[in-house]
Amino acid sequence: MDKMKIFLSYGHDKNSVLIERIKHELELRGHDVWIDKSEIKTGDDWRRSITDGIVGSELMLSFMSMHSTRNPGVCLDELSIALGVNSGVVQTVLVESEREVTPPVSVSHIQWLDMSDWKAHWDGDANAPQPADGWFEDKLAEIVRLIESDTNRRFAGEIEELKKKLKPLTSEARIGWLLKQGFEGREWLAQDINTWRSENRNSRIFLLTGPPGVGKSSFAAWLAHYNRANIIAAHFIEYNKSDPKDPRRIIMSLAFQIAARLPDFRKIIIGLPELDQLSGKNAAELFTYLLADPLKQAIQGGRERYAVIIDALDEASDDPSNSLVDIIAQEAPKLPEWVTFIVTSRPNPDILRRLSGLAPTELAADDARNRLDLEMFLHKWMKNSKNATEDMEKAIPAIVEASEGIFLYVRMFCEGIENGWIDVKNVGSYPKGMIGIYQGYFRRQFPDIKEFEKYQVPLLELIVAAYEPLPEKLAEQVLGWKGRDKIKILEPLGSLFERQNGTITPYHKSLKDWLSNADDTGEYFISQDEGHARFYDYFVTNFSRGGSKWLLNVPDNELVLLGKSVIFLHNEDEI
């Protein structure tokens, strides 16, 4: 018997002693069992430790109780990682009454092992003799059968092989971030999708469009996280990252996720003769080879209708041609009728024209249902806010009106109340729409335009010109910061710009769009052309000749920022 790496997910509650006993028995059988009590040491970053434990495991055993299934909760995050990042096998065990536990929708398609009556058979003392009626031995044997089945072992090996060949991207970090932003309602939209999926069998694509900030991505994240029974793959394109918007990588990642969910599809795809030669195929060829043809060969009869999510299709390319749009428009309708796509996009006229036959559904900002969702969000926020007053409750209709139906506005408005830069009592001062929000923020942060032009403008020019999050170290080199310059320049940017892993990027693409639009921005306008020119001047100045090649003295991962400023393929290619 080969040992397996097993992750135990459970709530820290009265059921812990049972989980400890199961861990002990599995270790006696030679398995490597990860449990947070023993694996997380003093001083460890527990979130990173848990993620590493899940990613490094071949199987998750998830123990369902009232505590473990609460939302939000760490156990739900653990399930999300296991089902997404690791595409791993998840087995569930019910340790409290079904009346008390609401299993997350993400694992609703998985049949649990019922151990909810364990206390009636055993007093719960992990060191006590096992109950004489043989209950524990029988239940343990079922767990062992699940864990050590040939199916699980074969799955782990096949998934590992597909990972190496398909090199899938993951959207779990993006999904997690979007879920934390929160939104309220949207039941009407979820119902529209369920009706379409179950009744409109001739339609292959549900295209959801709407203006920036209305909540398309947040809704897609909610679907991907809480409806895994019906969603077999999801990819979230990010405007400021190159890999998630590469059509070839997107198709390979979707194929990997579907293979992790559907055993018959996995068997077909893992046997493809050219799986080691994918680099020679373009995106359209990959769609046919990895998705269309294998899905047609998979078992058809009586299959439930599944969906694949692609969020932010309009961001799938920096090139206006956006080949992924044409691939989906032309190829998706050829897929089996049980495979559908849920696609979100801004209402880009060119994209809508090319997808005109798909009857897009609009998440309209002025839809009465959308406005009710905004009101629900504000009521919930005010209920939980320490700064809430009766004035705020009365102001909800005025806030929704000023928001122009945009969820991002409402979230930022709430942040403004919390931080004191919006006076909820002064209805006449409410900023109008996202343009008003951004204008008000910049006026407050940068009242002295000359100081803004001297210190922040050069950096913002690099940020709006960069095709990926801007490394702060690179900005420091390009702009020649000295002493306390970095602090003086970066700190005033505040919460509208994210600073993570040594990079800086706009909080939302609509902010980058606003900064680059002179008509909307006025005195705070930021020129992308000036940013490209700064990059060009810096890199031309810092070229050094190395043999017959031009070399650049910056890390490889910073070169992708140049975009149109300098043409290159790699730092060892000739310019």
Coordinates of C-alpha atoms in Angstrom, one line a residue:
M1 CA 0.0 0.0 0.0
D2 CA 1.4 3.4 -1.0
K3 CA 1.0 6.1 1.6
M4 CA -0.9 9.2 0.7
K5 CA -0.6 12.8 1.9
I6 CA -3.9 13.7 3.5
F7 CA -5.2 17.1 4.7
L8 CA -7.7 17.1 7.6
S9 CA -10.1 20.1 7.5
Y10 CA -12.2 20.5 10.6
G11 CA -13.6 23.1 13.0
H12 CA -12.0 23.6 16.4
D13 CA -14.9 22.4 18.4
K14 CA -16.2 19.5 20.5
N15 CA -15.6 17.1 17.6
S16 CA -11.8 17.6 17.7
V17 CA -11.2 14.4 19.7
L18 CA -12.8 12.3 17.1
I19 CA -10.7 13.9 14.3
E20 CA -7.6 13.3 16.4
R21 CA -8.4 9.6 16.7
I22 CA -9.0 9.2 13.0
K23 CA -5.7 11.0 12.3
H24 CA -3.9 8.5 14.6
E25 CA -5.5 5.5 12.9
L26 CA -4.6 6.8 9.4
E27 CA -1.0 7.4 10.5
L28 CA -0.8 3.8 11.8
R29 CA -1.6 2.8 8.2
G30 CA 1.4 4.7 7.0
H31 CA -0.3 7.8 5.6
D32 CA 1.2 11.3 6.0
V33 CA -1.6 13.3 7.7
W34 CA -1.6 17.1 7.9
I35 CA -3.5 18.7 10.8
D36 CA -3.1 22.2 12.0
K37 CA -2.5 21.4 15.6
S38 CA 0.7 19.5 14.8
E39 CA 1.9 21.2 11.6
I40 CA 1.7 24.9 12.4
K41 CA 4.5 26.0 14.7
T42 CA 4.9 29.1 16.8
G43 CA 5.8 32.0 14.6
D44 CA 4.4 30.4 11.4
D45 CA 2.1 32.4 9.1
W46 CA -0.9 30.1 9.7
R47 CA -2.6 31.1 6.4
R48 CA 0.5 30.3 4.4
S49 CA 1.1 27.0 6.4
I50 CA -2.5 25.9 5.7
T51 CA -2.2 26.7 2.0
D52 CA 1.1 24.8 1.7
G53 CA -0.5 21.9 3.5
I54 CA -3.4 21.7 1.1
V55 CA -1.4 22.2 -2.0
G56 CA 1.1 19.5 -0.9
S57 CA -1.7 17.0 -0.2
E58 CA -3.3 14.4 -2.5
L59 CA -6.6 14.3 -0.7
M60 CA -8.7 16.4 1.7
L61 CA -10.9 14.8 4.4
S62 CA -13.3 17.5 5.3
F63 CA -15.3 17.1 8.6
M64 CA -18.6 18.9 8.5
S65 CA -20.0 20.6 11.6
M66 CA -21.9 23.7 12.5
H67 CA -18.6 25.4 13.3
S68 CA -16.7 24.2 10.2
T69 CA -19.4 25.2 7.7
R70 CA -20.0 28.7 9.1
N71 CA -19.6 31.5 6.5
P72 CA -17.2 33.1 6.5
G73 CA -14.8 30.5 7.9
V74 CA -11.4 29.0 7.4
C75 CA -12.8 25.6 6.5
L76 CA -14.7 27.0 3.6
D77 CA -11.5 28.7 2.4
E78 CA -9.7 25.4 2.8
L79 CA -12.3 23.7 0.6
S80 CA -12.0 26.4 -2.0
I81 CA -8.2 26.0 -2.2
A82 CA -8.5 22.2 -2.4
L83 CA -11.1 22.3 -5.2
G84 CA -9.3 25.1 -7.1
V85 CA -5.6 25.4 -6.6
N86 CA -4.9 21.7 -6.1
S87 CA -7.9 20.3 -8.0
G88 CA -7.7 17.6 -5.4
V89 CA -10.0 14.8 -4.2
V90 CA -12.3 16.0 -1.4
Q91 CA -14.2 13.5 0.8
T92 CA -16.6 14.8 3.4
V93 CA -17.6 13.4 6.8
L94 CA -20.6 14.6 8.7
V95 CA -19.8 14.8 12.4
E96 CA -23.0 16.6 13.6
S97 CA -26.7 16.2 12.7
E98 CA -27.8 17.1 9.2
R99 CA -30.4 19.3 10.8
E100 CA -27.6 21.4 12.3
V101 CA -25.2 21.5 9.4
T102 CA -25.5 23.2 6.1
P103 CA -22.8 21.8 3.8
P104 CA -21.3 24.4 1.5
V105 CA -22.7 24.3 -2.1
S106 CA -19.1 23.8 -3.3
V107 CA -19.2 20.2 -2.1
S108 CA -22.9 19.6 -2.4
H109 CA -22.3 17.1 -5.2
I110 CA -20.1 14.9 -3.0
Q111 CA -21.8 12.2 -0.9
W112 CA -20.7 12.4 2.7
L113 CA -19.9 9.7 5.2
D114 CA -22.3 10.1 8.1
M115 CA -20.6 9.9 11.6
S116 CA -23.0 12.4 13.2
D117 CA -24.0 9.9 15.9
W118 CA -20.5 9.2 17.0
K119 CA -21.1 10.3 20.6
A120 CA -23.9 7.7 21.0
H121 CA -21.3 5.0 20.4
W122 CA -18.2 6.4 22.0
D123 CA -17.7 8.9 24.8
G124 CA -15.3 11.0 22.7
D125 CA -12.2 10.3 24.7
A126 CA -9.4 9.8 22.1
N127 CA -7.5 7.5 24.4
A128 CA -10.5 5.5 25.5
P129 CA -11.1 1.9 24.2
Q130 CA -13.1 1.8 21.1
P131 CA -16.8 1.1 21.5
A132 CA -17.7 -2.6 21.8
D133 CA -20.3 -2.5 19.2
G134 CA -17.8 -2.1 16.4
W135 CA -19.2 1.2 15.2
F136 CA -15.8 3.0 15.0
E137 CA -14.1 0.1 13.2
D138 CA -16.8 0.0 10.6
K139 CA -16.7 3.8 10.0
L140 CA -12.9 3.8 9.9
A141 CA -13.0 1.0 7.4
E142 CA -15.3 3.2 5.2
I143 CA -12.9 6.1 5.4
V144 CA -9.9 3.9 4.6
R145 CA -11.8 2.5 1.6
L146 CA -12.5 6.0 0.3
I147 CA -8.9 7.2 0.8
E148 CA -7.1 4.1 -0.5
S149 CA -9.3 3.4 -3.4
D150 CA -7.6 2.8 -6.8
T151 CA -9.7 5.7 -8.1
N152 CA -8.2 8.2 -5.7
R153 CA -4.7 7.0 -6.4
R154 CA -5.1 7.0 -10.1
F155 CA -6.6 10.5 -9.9
A156 CA -3.6 11.9 -8.0
G157 CA -1.2 10.5 -10.6
E158 CA -3.2 11.7 -13.6
I159 CA -3.6 15.2 -12.1
E160 CA 0.1 15.5 -11.5
E161 CA 0.9 14.4 -15.1
L162 CA -1.7 16.9 -16.5
K163 CA -0.2 19.7 -14.3
K164 CA 3.2 19.2 -15.9
K165 CA 1.9 19.2 -19.4
L166 CA -0.9 21.8 -19.3
K167 CA 0.8 24.2 -16.8
P168 CA -2.6 25.5 -15.6
L169 CA -3.1 29.0 -14.1
T170 CA -5.3 29.4 -11.0
S171 CA -7.9 32.1 -10.3
E172 CA -8.3 31.2 -6.6
A173 CA -6.5 34.4 -5.3
R174 CA -8.7 36.6 -7.6
I175 CA -11.9 34.8 -6.6
G176 CA -11.0 35.1 -2.9
W177 CA -10.3 38.8 -3.2
L178 CA -13.5 39.4 -5.0
L179 CA -15.6 37.5 -2.5
K180 CA -14.1 39.5 0.4
Q181 CA -15.3 42.7 -1.3
G182 CA -18.8 41.5 -0.8
F183 CA -22.1 42.1 -2.5
E184 CA -25.7 41.6 -1.6
G185 CA -28.6 40.1 -3.4
R186 CA -28.2 38.9 -7.1
E187 CA -30.7 36.1 -6.5
W188 CA -32.6 37.3 -9.5
L189 CA -29.5 37.0 -11.7
A190 CA -28.6 33.6 -10.4
Q191 CA -32.2 32.5 -11.2
D192 CA -31.8 33.8 -14.7
I193 CA -28.7 31.7 -15.2
N194 CA -30.3 28.6 -13.7
T195 CA -33.4 29.0 -16.0
W196 CA -31.1 29.5 -19.0
R197 CA -28.9 26.5 -18.1
S198 CA -31.8 24.1 -17.5
E199 CA -34.4 25.3 -20.1
N200 CA -32.5 26.9 -23.0
R201 CA -30.7 23.8 -24.2
N202 CA -29.9 25.3 -27.6
S203 CA -27.9 28.2 -26.1
R204 CA -24.2 27.5 -25.3
I205 CA -23.2 30.9 -23.9
F206 CA -24.6 33.2 -21.3
L207 CA -23.0 36.6 -21.9
L208 CA -23.3 39.0 -18.9
T209 CA -22.4 42.6 -19.8
G210 CA -22.4 45.7 -17.7
P211 CA -20.5 48.9 -17.0
P212 CA -17.2 49.0 -14.9
G213 CA -17.8 48.5 -11.2
V214 CA -21.3 47.2 -11.5
G215 CA -20.3 43.8 -9.9
K216 CA -19.9 41.4 -12.8
S217 CA -16.7 39.9 -11.5
S218 CA -18.0 39.7 -8.0
F219 CA -21.0 37.8 -9.1
A220 CA -18.9 35.5 -11.3
A221 CA -16.7 34.8 -8.2
W222 CA -19.7 34.0 -6.2
L223 CA -20.9 31.5 -8.8
A224 CA -17.4 29.9 -9.1
H225 CA -17.1 29.5 -5.3
Y226 CA -20.6 28.5 -4.2
N227 CA -21.9 26.6 -7.3
R228 CA -19.1 24.1 -7.9
A229 CA -21.7 21.4 -8.4
N230 CA -22.6 23.0 -11.7
I231 CA -19.4 25.0 -12.5
I232 CA -16.6 22.7 -13.8
A233 CA -14.0 25.4 -14.6
A234 CA -13.5 29.1 -14.1
H235 CA -10.9 31.6 -15.3
F236 CA -10.7 35.2 -14.2
I237 CA -8.8 37.4 -16.6
E238 CA -6.9 40.3 -14.9
Y239 CA -6.2 43.5 -16.9
N240 CA -2.8 44.1 -15.3
K241 CA -1.3 40.6 -15.5
S242 CA -0.1 39.0 -18.8
D243 CA -0.4 35.2 -18.1
P244 CA -4.1 35.2 -17.1
K245 CA -5.0 37.0 -20.3
D246 CA -3.0 34.7 -22.7
P247 CA -5.7 32.8 -24.7
R248 CA -3.4 29.7 -25.0
R249 CA -2.9 29.6 -21.2
I250 CA -6.6 30.1 -20.6
I251 CA -7.6 27.2 -22.8
M252 CA -5.0 24.9 -21.2
S253 CA -6.1 25.9 -17.7
L254 CA -9.8 25.3 -18.5
A255 CA -8.9 21.8 -19.9
F256 CA -7.1 21.0 -16.7
Q257 CA -10.0 22.0 -14.5
I258 CA -12.5 20.1 -16.5
A259 CA -10.2 17.0 -16.4
A260 CA -10.1 17.3 -12.6
R261 CA -13.9 17.2 -12.5
L262 CA -14.9 14.7 -15.2
P263 CA -13.2 11.3 -15.1
D264 CA -14.2 10.3 -18.6
F265 CA -12.9 13.6 -20.1
R266 CA -9.7 13.1 -18.1
K267 CA -9.2 9.7 -19.5
I268 CA -9.5 11.0 -23.1
I269 CA -7.3 14.0 -22.7
I270 CA -4.5 12.3 -20.8
G271 CA -4.3 9.9 -23.8
L272 CA -3.9 12.6 -26.5
P273 CA -0.8 11.8 -28.6
E274 CA 0.4 15.4 -28.9
L275 CA 0.0 16.4 -25.2
D276 CA 3.7 17.0 -25.0
Q277 CA 3.7 19.1 -28.2
L278 CA 1.2 21.9 -27.3
S279 CA 3.7 24.7 -27.8
G280 CA 3.3 24.3 -31.5
K281 CA -0.5 25.0 -31.5
N282 CA -2.2 28.4 -31.5
A283 CA -5.2 29.2 -29.3
A284 CA -7.8 28.1 -31.8
E285 CA -6.0 24.8 -32.4
L286 CA -5.7 24.2 -28.7
F287 CA -9.5 24.9 -28.2
T288 CA -10.3 22.2 -30.7
Y289 CA -7.6 19.7 -29.5
L290 CA -8.0 20.1 -25.7
L291 CA -11.7 21.0 -25.4
A292 CA -14.0 20.6 -28.4
D293 CA -12.9 17.1 -29.7
P294 CA -12.4 15.4 -26.3
L295 CA -15.7 16.8 -24.9
K296 CA -17.5 15.4 -28.0
Q297 CA -16.0 12.0 -27.2
A298 CA -17.1 12.1 -23.5
I299 CA -20.2 10.3 -22.4
Q300 CA -23.3 12.2 -23.5
G301 CA -26.4 10.5 -22.3
G302 CA -28.4 12.0 -19.4
R303 CA -25.5 14.3 -18.4
E304 CA -26.2 17.3 -16.2
R305 CA -25.6 20.6 -18.0
Y306 CA -22.3 22.2 -16.7
A307 CA -20.9 25.7 -17.1
V308 CA -17.5 27.1 -17.6
I309 CA -16.9 30.7 -16.4
I310 CA -14.7 33.2 -18.2
D311 CA -14.6 36.6 -16.4
A312 CA -13.6 39.8 -18.1
L313 CA -13.4 38.5 -21.6
D314 CA -12.8 42.1 -22.8
E315 CA -9.4 42.0 -21.1
A316 CA -8.2 38.8 -22.7
S317 CA -5.8 40.7 -25.0
D318 CA -4.0 44.0 -25.2
D319 CA -4.6 43.7 -29.0
P320 CA -8.0 45.0 -30.1
S321 CA -8.4 41.8 -32.2
N322 CA -8.8 39.7 -29.0
S323 CA -8.6 36.3 -30.6
L324 CA -10.3 34.6 -27.6
V325 CA -13.6 36.4 -28.5
D326 CA -13.7 34.9 -32.0
I327 CA -12.7 31.5 -30.7
I328 CA -15.6 31.4 -28.2
A329 CA -18.0 32.8 -30.7
Q330 CA -17.1 30.3 -33.4
E331 CA -16.2 27.2 -31.4
A332 CA -18.3 27.2 -28.3
P333 CA -21.6 26.5 -30.1
K334 CA -19.9 23.3 -31.5
L335 CA -19.5 21.8 -28.0
P336 CA -21.9 19.2 -26.7
E337 CA -25.1 20.7 -25.4
W338 CA -24.3 19.8 -21.8
V339 CA -21.2 22.2 -21.9
T340 CA -22.0 25.9 -21.6
F341 CA -20.1 29.1 -21.0
I342 CA -20.9 32.0 -18.7
V343 CA -18.9 35.0 -19.9
T344 CA -18.7 38.5 -18.4
S345 CA -17.5 41.5 -20.3
R346 CA -17.8 45.3 -20.4
P347 CA -20.3 46.3 -23.1
N348 CA -17.5 46.8 -25.7
P349 CA -19.3 47.5 -29.0
D350 CA -16.8 45.4 -31.0
I351 CA -17.1 42.4 -28.7
L352 CA -20.9 42.7 -28.6
R353 CA -20.9 42.8 -32.4
R354 CA -18.7 39.7 -32.7
L355 CA -20.9 37.9 -30.1
S356 CA -24.1 39.3 -31.5
G357 CA -25.7 35.9 -31.9
L358 CA -25.5 35.1 -28.2
A359 CA -28.3 37.3 -26.9
P360 CA -26.3 38.9 -24.1
T361 CA -27.8 39.6 -20.7
E362 CA -27.0 43.0 -19.3
L363 CA -26.3 43.7 -15.6
A364 CA -27.8 47.1 -16.0
A365 CA -26.8 49.8 -13.5
D366 CA -30.3 51.4 -13.7
D367 CA -32.2 48.0 -13.3
A368 CA -34.5 48.3 -10.3
R369 CA -33.3 44.9 -9.1
N370 CA -29.8 46.1 -9.1
R371 CA -30.7 49.2 -7.1
L372 CA -32.5 47.0 -4.5
D373 CA -29.3 45.0 -4.2
L374 CA -27.3 48.2 -3.5
E375 CA -29.8 49.2 -0.8
M376 CA -29.5 45.7 0.8
F377 CA -25.7 46.1 0.8
L378 CA -25.9 49.5 2.5
H379 CA -28.4 48.3 5.1
K380 CA -26.1 45.3 5.9
W381 CA -23.0 47.5 6.0
M382 CA -24.6 50.0 8.3
K383 CA -25.9 47.3 10.6
N384 CA -22.3 46.1 11.1
S385 CA -20.6 49.5 11.1
K386 CA -19.5 51.1 14.4
N387 CA -20.0 54.5 12.8
A388 CA -23.6 54.0 11.7
T389 CA -26.3 56.5 12.7
E390 CA -29.9 57.0 11.9
D391 CA -28.8 59.7 9.4
M392 CA -27.1 57.0 7.4
E393 CA -30.2 54.8 7.2
K394 CA -32.2 57.8 5.9
A395 CA -29.5 58.6 3.4
I396 CA -29.6 55.2 1.6
P397 CA -31.9 56.3 -1.3
A398 CA -29.7 59.4 -1.9
I399 CA -26.5 57.2 -1.8
V400 CA -28.0 54.8 -4.3
E401 CA -29.0 57.6 -6.6
A402 CA -25.5 59.2 -6.5
S403 CA -24.0 55.8 -7.2
E404 CA -25.5 55.6 -10.6
G405 CA -26.1 51.9 -9.9
I406 CA -22.4 51.0 -9.4
F407 CA -21.4 48.6 -6.6
L408 CA -17.8 49.8 -6.6
Y409 CA -19.1 53.3 -5.8
V410 CA -21.2 52.1 -2.8
R411 CA -18.2 50.2 -1.4
M412 CA -15.9 53.2 -1.7
F413 CA -18.7 55.5 -0.3
C414 CA -18.8 53.3 2.8
E415 CA -15.0 53.5 3.1
G416 CA -15.3 57.2 2.8
I417 CA -17.7 57.3 5.7
E418 CA -15.5 55.1 7.8
N419 CA -12.4 57.3 7.1
G420 CA -14.2 60.6 7.5
W421 CA -13.8 62.0 4.0
I422 CA -17.5 61.7 3.2
D423 CA -20.1 63.6 5.3
V424 CA -23.2 61.4 5.1
K425 CA -25.4 64.2 6.6
N426 CA -24.6 66.6 3.7
V427 CA -26.5 64.9 0.9
G428 CA -25.7 67.7 -1.5
S429 CA -22.0 67.0 -1.2
Y430 CA -22.2 63.3 -2.4
P431 CA -19.9 62.7 -5.3
K432 CA -21.7 61.8 -8.5
G433 CA -20.8 58.4 -9.9
M434 CA -17.3 56.9 -10.0
I435 CA -16.0 60.1 -11.7
G436 CA -17.1 62.0 -8.7
I437 CA -15.6 59.5 -6.3
Y438 CA -12.2 59.6 -8.0
Q439 CA -12.3 63.4 -8.4
G440 CA -13.1 63.9 -4.7
Y441 CA -10.5 61.4 -3.6
F442 CA -7.7 63.1 -5.6
R443 CA -8.7 66.6 -4.5
R444 CA -8.6 65.6 -0.9
Q445 CA -5.3 63.7 -1.2
F446 CA -3.6 66.2 -3.6
P447 CA -4.9 69.7 -3.0
D448 CA -1.6 71.3 -4.2
I449 CA -1.5 70.6 -8.0
K450 CA 2.1 71.7 -8.3
E451 CA 3.2 69.3 -5.6
F452 CA 1.1 66.5 -7.3
E453 CA 2.8 67.2 -10.6
K454 CA 6.2 67.2 -9.1
Y455 CA 5.9 64.0 -6.9
Q456 CA 3.0 61.8 -8.0
V457 CA 2.6 62.4 -11.7
P458 CA 5.9 60.8 -12.8
L459 CA 5.0 57.6 -10.8
L460 CA 1.4 57.5 -12.0
E461 CA 2.6 57.8 -15.6
L462 CA 4.6 54.6 -15.1
I463 CA 1.7 52.9 -13.4
V464 CA -0.9 53.6 -16.2
A465 CA 1.7 52.7 -18.9
A466 CA 2.7 49.4 -17.2
Y467 CA 0.9 46.3 -18.5
E468 CA 1.4 44.6 -15.2
P469 CA 1.7 45.7 -11.6
L470 CA 4.7 48.1 -11.4
P471 CA 7.6 46.9 -9.2
E472 CA 8.4 49.6 -6.8
K473 CA 12.1 48.9 -7.2
L474 CA 11.8 49.5 -10.9
A475 CA 10.0 52.8 -10.3
E476 CA 12.7 53.8 -7.9
Q477 CA 15.3 53.2 -10.6
V478 CA 13.5 54.9 -13.4
L479 CA 12.6 58.0 -11.4
G480 CA 15.8 58.2 -9.5
W481 CA 14.3 58.4 -6.0
K482 CA 16.6 59.3 -3.2
G483 CA 16.3 59.3 0.6
R484 CA 12.7 59.7 1.7
D485 CA 11.3 60.3 -1.8
K486 CA 9.7 56.9 -1.9
I487 CA 7.7 57.5 1.3
K488 CA 6.7 61.0 0.2
I489 CA 5.5 59.8 -3.2
L490 CA 3.8 56.5 -2.3
E491 CA 2.1 57.1 1.0
P492 CA -0.4 59.8 -0.3
L493 CA -1.7 57.4 -2.9
G494 CA -3.6 55.6 -0.2
S495 CA -6.2 52.9 -0.6
L496 CA -6.9 53.4 -4.3
F497 CA -3.7 51.8 -5.2
E498 CA -2.7 48.3 -4.1
R499 CA 0.8 47.6 -2.8
Q500 CA 1.5 43.9 -2.7
N501 CA 4.7 41.8 -3.1
G502 CA 6.8 44.9 -3.9
T503 CA 4.5 46.1 -6.6
I504 CA 1.9 48.9 -7.0
T505 CA -1.2 48.9 -9.2
P506 CA -4.6 50.7 -9.4
Y507 CA -7.3 49.2 -7.1
H508 CA -9.7 48.8 -10.1
K509 CA -9.3 49.1 -13.8
S510 CA -11.8 51.9 -13.9
L511 CA -9.3 54.0 -11.9
K512 CA -6.7 53.5 -14.6
D513 CA -9.2 54.3 -17.3
W514 CA -10.2 57.5 -15.4
L515 CA -6.7 58.7 -14.9
S516 CA -6.0 58.2 -18.7
N517 CA -9.1 60.1 -19.8
A518 CA -8.4 63.9 -20.0
D519 CA -12.1 64.7 -20.5
D520 CA -13.1 63.1 -17.1
T521 CA -9.9 63.8 -15.1
G522 CA -9.1 67.4 -15.8
E523 CA -6.1 68.6 -13.9
Y524 CA -5.3 65.1 -12.6
F525 CA -4.9 63.7 -16.1
I526 CA -2.1 61.1 -16.5
S527 CA -0.6 60.5 -19.9
Q528 CA 0.2 56.9 -20.8
D529 CA 2.4 58.2 -23.7
E530 CA 4.6 60.0 -21.2
G531 CA 4.9 56.8 -19.1
H532 CA 6.0 54.8 -22.2
A533 CA 8.5 57.5 -23.0
R534 CA 9.9 57.4 -19.4
F535 CA 10.3 53.6 -19.8
Y536 CA 11.9 54.0 -23.2
D537 CA 14.4 56.6 -22.0
Y538 CA 15.4 54.5 -19.0
F539 CA 15.9 51.2 -20.8
V540 CA 17.7 52.7 -23.7
T541 CA 20.1 54.4 -21.3
N542 CA 20.7 51.2 -19.4
F543 CA 21.4 48.9 -22.4
S544 CA 24.7 47.1 -22.3
R545 CA 26.2 45.1 -25.2
G546 CA 26.9 41.4 -24.4
G547 CA 28.6 39.6 -27.2
S548 CA 26.1 39.7 -30.1
K549 CA 23.2 40.3 -27.8
W550 CA 21.6 43.3 -26.2
L551 CA 21.3 42.7 -22.5
L552 CA 19.4 44.7 -19.9
N553 CA 20.4 45.0 -16.2
V554 CA 16.9 44.3 -14.7
P555 CA 15.2 41.1 -13.6
D556 CA 13.4 39.2 -16.3
N557 CA 10.0 39.6 -14.7
E558 CA 10.2 43.4 -15.0
L559 CA 10.7 43.5 -18.8
V560 CA 7.0 42.6 -19.5
L561 CA 6.0 46.1 -18.3
L562 CA 7.3 47.9 -21.3
G563 CA 4.6 47.0 -23.7
K564 CA 4.8 49.3 -26.7
S565 CA 7.7 51.3 -25.3
V566 CA 10.4 48.8 -26.4
I567 CA 9.9 45.7 -28.6
F568 CA 11.6 42.6 -27.1
L569 CA 10.9 38.9 -26.5
H570 CA 13.3 38.2 -23.6
N571 CA 16.3 39.8 -22.0
E572 CA 18.5 37.6 -24.1
D573 CA 16.9 38.5 -27.4
E574 CA 18.1 41.1 -29.8
I575 CA 16.2 44.3 -29.6

